[in-house]
Amino acid sequence: MVLDEVERRRGISAALVYPFMRSLMESPFPAPGKTIKVKTFLPGAGNEVLELRRPMDSRLEHVDFECLFTCLSVRQLIRIFASLLLERRVIFVADKLSTLSSCSHAVVALLYPFSWQHTFIPVLPASMIDIVCCPTPFLVGLLSSSLPKLKELPVEEALMVNLGSDRFIRQMDDEDTLLPRKLQAALEQALERKNELISQDSDSDSDDECNTLNGLVSEVFIRFFVETVGHYSLFLTQSEKGDRAFQREAFRKSVASKSIRRFLEVFMESQMFAGFIQDRELRKCRAKGLFEQRVEQYLEELPDTEQSGMNKFLRGLGNKMKFLHKKN
């Protein structure tokens, strides 16, 4: 938003940029989730007071999930998400550089609290297109002008996505079977209802962060990970020397759902999962990020065994977002 305001002023006169930046620099840096007011002046508009809000979760500060829903249907987005979770090769194709960049960064943000560990090139230059022949996982973006060349290359199994038409150019045909069935259905239902849920929440007294598309989408995918791996901390044991170790098999076998156990068998072999667990094993103190906050809430819910599948997912999401209480 700050850059938008700078550009707005620069479009009128470059002399208007400095006073705005000076006012901004004199304002206190907001804490996560807090808002600051900046007084400014624009010819023709007079004095203005801008409210600038810092996101509660800084990882979303430069992410815009709107681009994903502009280019992709919910079902296609979930298929791409599943492919990335299992560290497959994914290629985005679009007419504009901005579309490739925005969608690539947004889809990687969906993986939080995990991090993409492999090749990530949001905009791959045409001169480097041979990279798509690499046998290791990657997420790359290509301009549509490179599509004819792409189709000629001996690309190994990969998911190729046309962001302009919401269609798969090439796929593995198993994308709908990669995630636990009930959780996939819950993901789809929550995302299909995103506008309704945001509207409901904006009428409540919940945190403003939940009133945005970014806030909603983030919570939906975090809930998926809470449901699948939220119990990980229960299986981090500590030795007398203070070293932490993760009990892998006990962690997987503790899950009651067969479909989630099958998913974990594959997901636990990924570098994303390995990096996540290694980070937790090496930490001297417990992490306090958004995911860990949701995990604490989830562990408090564990004794309630009556909920399952989609209802449990949506209710767990609703406990935080406060917009499902009217219908659940």
Coordinates of C-alpha atoms in Angstrom, one line a residue, residues 88-328:
R88 CA 6.2 -32.7 -7.9
R89 CA 7.3 -30.7 -10.9
V90 CA 4.9 -27.8 -11.7
I91 CA 5.0 -25.3 -14.6
F92 CA 2.8 -22.2 -14.7
V93 CA 2.2 -20.6 -18.1
A94 CA 0.7 -17.1 -18.5
D95 CA 0.7 -14.1 -20.9
K96 CA 2.0 -11.6 -18.3
L97 CA 5.1 -11.6 -16.1
S98 CA 3.0 -10.1 -13.2
T99 CA 0.6 -13.1 -13.3
L100 CA 3.4 -15.6 -13.2
S101 CA 5.2 -13.8 -10.3
S102 CA 2.0 -13.2 -8.2
C103 CA 0.6 -16.7 -8.6
S104 CA 3.9 -18.4 -8.0
H105 CA 4.6 -16.6 -4.8
A106 CA 1.0 -17.0 -3.6
V107 CA 0.8 -20.7 -4.2
V108 CA 4.1 -21.2 -2.3
A109 CA 2.7 -19.2 0.6
L110 CA -0.1 -21.8 0.9
L111 CA 2.4 -24.3 2.0
Y112 CA 3.0 -22.6 5.4
P113 CA 4.3 -23.7 7.9
F114 CA 6.3 -25.7 5.4
S115 CA 8.8 -24.2 2.9
W116 CA 9.4 -25.1 -0.7
Q117 CA 12.8 -26.7 -0.7
H118 CA 13.5 -27.0 -4.4
T119 CA 14.0 -25.0 -7.6
F120 CA 11.7 -21.9 -7.6
I121 CA 11.8 -19.6 -10.6
P122 CA 8.6 -17.5 -10.9
V123 CA 9.6 -16.2 -14.3
L124 CA 11.9 -18.4 -16.2
P125 CA 13.7 -16.7 -19.1
A126 CA 13.1 -18.3 -22.5
S127 CA 16.9 -18.9 -22.8
M128 CA 16.8 -21.1 -19.8
I129 CA 13.8 -23.2 -20.7
D130 CA 15.8 -26.4 -20.7
I131 CA 15.6 -26.3 -16.9
V132 CA 12.1 -27.9 -17.2
C133 CA 13.8 -31.1 -18.3
C134 CA 15.4 -31.4 -14.8
P135 CA 14.3 -34.7 -13.0
T136 CA 14.1 -33.0 -9.6
P137 CA 11.1 -31.1 -8.2
F138 CA 10.6 -27.5 -9.3
L139 CA 8.1 -24.7 -9.6
V140 CA 8.7 -22.4 -12.6
G141 CA 6.7 -19.9 -14.6
L142 CA 6.9 -19.4 -18.4
L143 CA 5.4 -16.8 -20.7
S144 CA 2.9 -18.2 -23.2
S145 CA 5.3 -17.3 -26.0
S146 CA 7.5 -20.2 -24.8
L147 CA 4.7 -22.8 -24.9
P148 CA 5.5 -24.1 -28.4
K149 CA 9.1 -24.8 -27.3
L150 CA 7.9 -26.3 -24.0
K151 CA 5.8 -28.8 -25.8
E152 CA 8.8 -29.9 -27.9
L153 CA 11.1 -30.6 -24.9
P154 CA 11.4 -34.1 -23.3
V155 CA 9.9 -33.0 -20.0
E156 CA 9.5 -35.7 -17.4
E157 CA 6.2 -36.1 -15.5
A158 CA 5.0 -32.6 -14.6
L159 CA 1.9 -30.6 -14.0
M160 CA 1.6 -27.9 -16.6
V161 CA -0.9 -25.1 -15.8
N162 CA -2.3 -22.5 -18.2
L163 CA -3.2 -19.6 -15.8
G164 CA -5.0 -17.8 -18.6
S165 CA -7.5 -20.5 -19.3
D166 CA -7.7 -22.4 -15.9
R167 CA -6.7 -25.6 -17.7
F168 CA -4.0 -28.2 -17.3
I169 CA -1.8 -28.5 -20.4
R170 CA -0.4 -31.8 -19.0
Q171 CA -1.2 -33.6 -15.8
M172 CA -0.6 -36.9 -14.0
D173 CA -4.4 -37.7 -13.7
D174 CA -4.1 -38.6 -10.0
E175 CA -4.2 -35.1 -8.6
D176 CA -7.6 -35.6 -7.0
T177 CA -6.4 -38.6 -5.0
L178 CA -3.3 -37.1 -3.3
L179 CA -4.9 -35.5 -0.3
P180 CA -7.1 -37.2 2.4
R181 CA -10.6 -37.2 0.9
K182 CA -12.6 -35.6 3.7
L183 CA -10.0 -32.9 4.3
Q184 CA -9.9 -32.2 0.5
A185 CA -13.7 -31.8 0.5
A186 CA -13.5 -29.5 3.5
L187 CA -10.8 -27.4 1.8
E188 CA -12.9 -27.1 -1.3
Q189 CA -16.1 -26.2 0.6
A190 CA -14.4 -23.5 2.7
L191 CA -12.7 -21.9 -0.3
E192 CA -15.9 -22.0 -2.4
R193 CA -17.7 -20.1 0.4
K194 CA -14.9 -17.6 0.8
N195 CA -16.9 -14.5 -0.1
E196 CA -19.8 -15.5 2.1
L197 CA -17.5 -16.3 5.0
I198 CA -15.6 -13.0 4.7
S199 CA -18.9 -11.1 4.5
Q200 CA -20.2 -12.9 7.6
D201 CA -17.0 -12.2 9.5
S202 CA -17.0 -8.5 8.6
D203 CA -20.3 -8.1 10.4
S204 CA -18.8 -9.6 13.6
D205 CA -16.4 -8.2 16.2
S206 CA -13.5 -10.6 15.2
D207 CA -10.0 -9.5 14.3
D208 CA -9.8 -7.4 11.2
E209 CA -7.2 -9.8 9.8
C210 CA -10.0 -12.3 9.3
N211 CA -12.0 -9.9 7.2
T212 CA -9.6 -10.2 4.3
L213 CA -9.3 -12.8 1.6
N214 CA -5.6 -13.3 2.5
G215 CA -6.6 -13.9 6.2
L216 CA -9.3 -16.4 5.3
V217 CA -7.3 -18.4 2.8
S218 CA -4.3 -18.5 5.1
E219 CA -6.5 -19.9 8.0
V220 CA -8.1 -22.5 5.7
F221 CA -4.8 -24.0 4.6
I222 CA -3.3 -23.7 8.1
R223 CA -6.3 -25.7 9.3
F224 CA -5.5 -28.4 6.8
F225 CA -2.0 -28.8 8.2
V226 CA -3.3 -28.6 11.8
E227 CA -5.6 -31.5 11.1
T228 CA -2.8 -33.6 9.4
V229 CA 0.4 -32.8 11.4
G230 CA -0.8 -30.7 14.3
H231 CA 0.1 -33.4 16.8
Y232 CA 3.8 -33.4 15.9
S233 CA 4.9 -31.7 19.1
L234 CA 3.6 -34.6 21.1
F235 CA 6.2 -36.8 19.5
L236 CA 9.2 -34.6 20.0
T237 CA 11.1 -36.2 22.9
Q238 CA 14.0 -34.7 24.7
S239 CA 17.1 -36.5 26.0
E240 CA 18.9 -35.8 29.3
K241 CA 21.4 -33.8 27.3
G242 CA 18.6 -31.6 25.9
D243 CA 18.6 -33.0 22.4
R244 CA 15.3 -33.3 20.7
A245 CA 14.3 -36.3 18.6
F246 CA 11.1 -36.9 16.5
Q247 CA 9.4 -40.3 16.9
R248 CA 8.3 -40.7 13.2
E249 CA 6.5 -44.0 13.3
A250 CA 4.7 -43.3 16.5
F251 CA 3.6 -39.9 15.1
R252 CA 2.1 -41.5 11.9
K253 CA 0.5 -44.5 13.7
S254 CA -1.2 -42.2 16.2
V255 CA -3.6 -40.9 13.5
A256 CA -6.9 -42.6 13.6
S257 CA -7.9 -41.7 10.0
K258 CA -6.5 -44.3 7.4
S259 CA -6.6 -41.7 4.6
I260 CA -4.5 -39.3 6.6
R261 CA -2.1 -42.0 7.6
R262 CA -1.7 -42.9 3.9
F263 CA -1.1 -39.2 3.1
L264 CA 1.5 -39.0 5.8
E265 CA 3.4 -42.0 4.6
V266 CA 4.2 -40.1 1.4
F267 CA 4.4 -36.5 2.8
M268 CA 6.8 -37.5 5.6
E269 CA 9.3 -38.5 2.9
S270 CA 9.4 -35.0 1.5
Q271 CA 12.2 -32.5 2.1
M272 CA 9.6 -30.0 3.2
F273 CA 8.6 -32.2 6.1
A274 CA 12.2 -33.2 6.9
G275 CA 13.1 -29.5 7.1
F276 CA 10.2 -28.6 9.2
I277 CA 10.9 -31.4 11.8
Q278 CA 14.7 -30.6 11.8
D279 CA 14.0 -27.0 12.5
R280 CA 11.8 -28.0 15.5
E281 CA 14.4 -30.4 16.8
L282 CA 17.1 -27.8 16.8
R283 CA 15.1 -25.0 18.3
K284 CA 16.1 -24.1 21.9
C285 CA 12.6 -22.7 22.7
R286 CA 9.2 -23.5 21.4
A287 CA 8.1 -21.6 18.3
K288 CA 5.4 -19.0 18.7
G289 CA 4.2 -18.5 15.1
L290 CA 0.7 -18.5 13.8
F291 CA 0.8 -22.3 13.1
E292 CA 1.9 -23.1 16.6
Q293 CA -0.9 -20.9 18.0
R294 CA -3.4 -22.9 16.0
V295 CA -1.8 -26.2 17.0
E296 CA -2.2 -25.2 20.7
Q297 CA -5.9 -24.6 20.1
Y298 CA -6.2 -27.9 18.2
L299 CA -4.5 -30.0 20.9
E300 CA -7.1 -28.5 23.4
E301 CA -9.8 -29.9 21.1
L302 CA -8.4 -33.4 20.8
P303 CA -10.5 -35.0 23.6
D304 CA -13.6 -34.1 21.5
T305 CA -13.8 -37.2 19.3
E306 CA -17.4 -36.7 18.1
Q307 CA -16.4 -34.4 15.3
S308 CA -14.8 -35.8 12.2
G309 CA -14.0 -35.0 8.6
M310 CA -15.5 -31.9 7.1
N311 CA -17.6 -30.8 10.1
K312 CA -14.5 -30.9 12.3
F313 CA -12.5 -29.0 9.8
L314 CA -15.0 -26.2 9.4
R315 CA -15.8 -26.0 13.1
G316 CA -12.1 -25.8 14.0
L317 CA -11.7 -23.1 11.4
G318 CA -14.8 -21.3 12.7
N319 CA -13.5 -21.4 16.3
K320 CA -10.8 -19.0 15.2
M321 CA -12.5 -17.0 12.4
K322 CA -15.8 -16.7 14.2
F323 CA -17.8 -16.7 11.0
L324 CA -19.2 -20.2 11.0
H325 CA -21.0 -20.1 14.4
K326 CA -24.3 -19.2 12.7
K327 CA -24.4 -22.3 10.6
N328 CA -22.6 -24.9 12.8

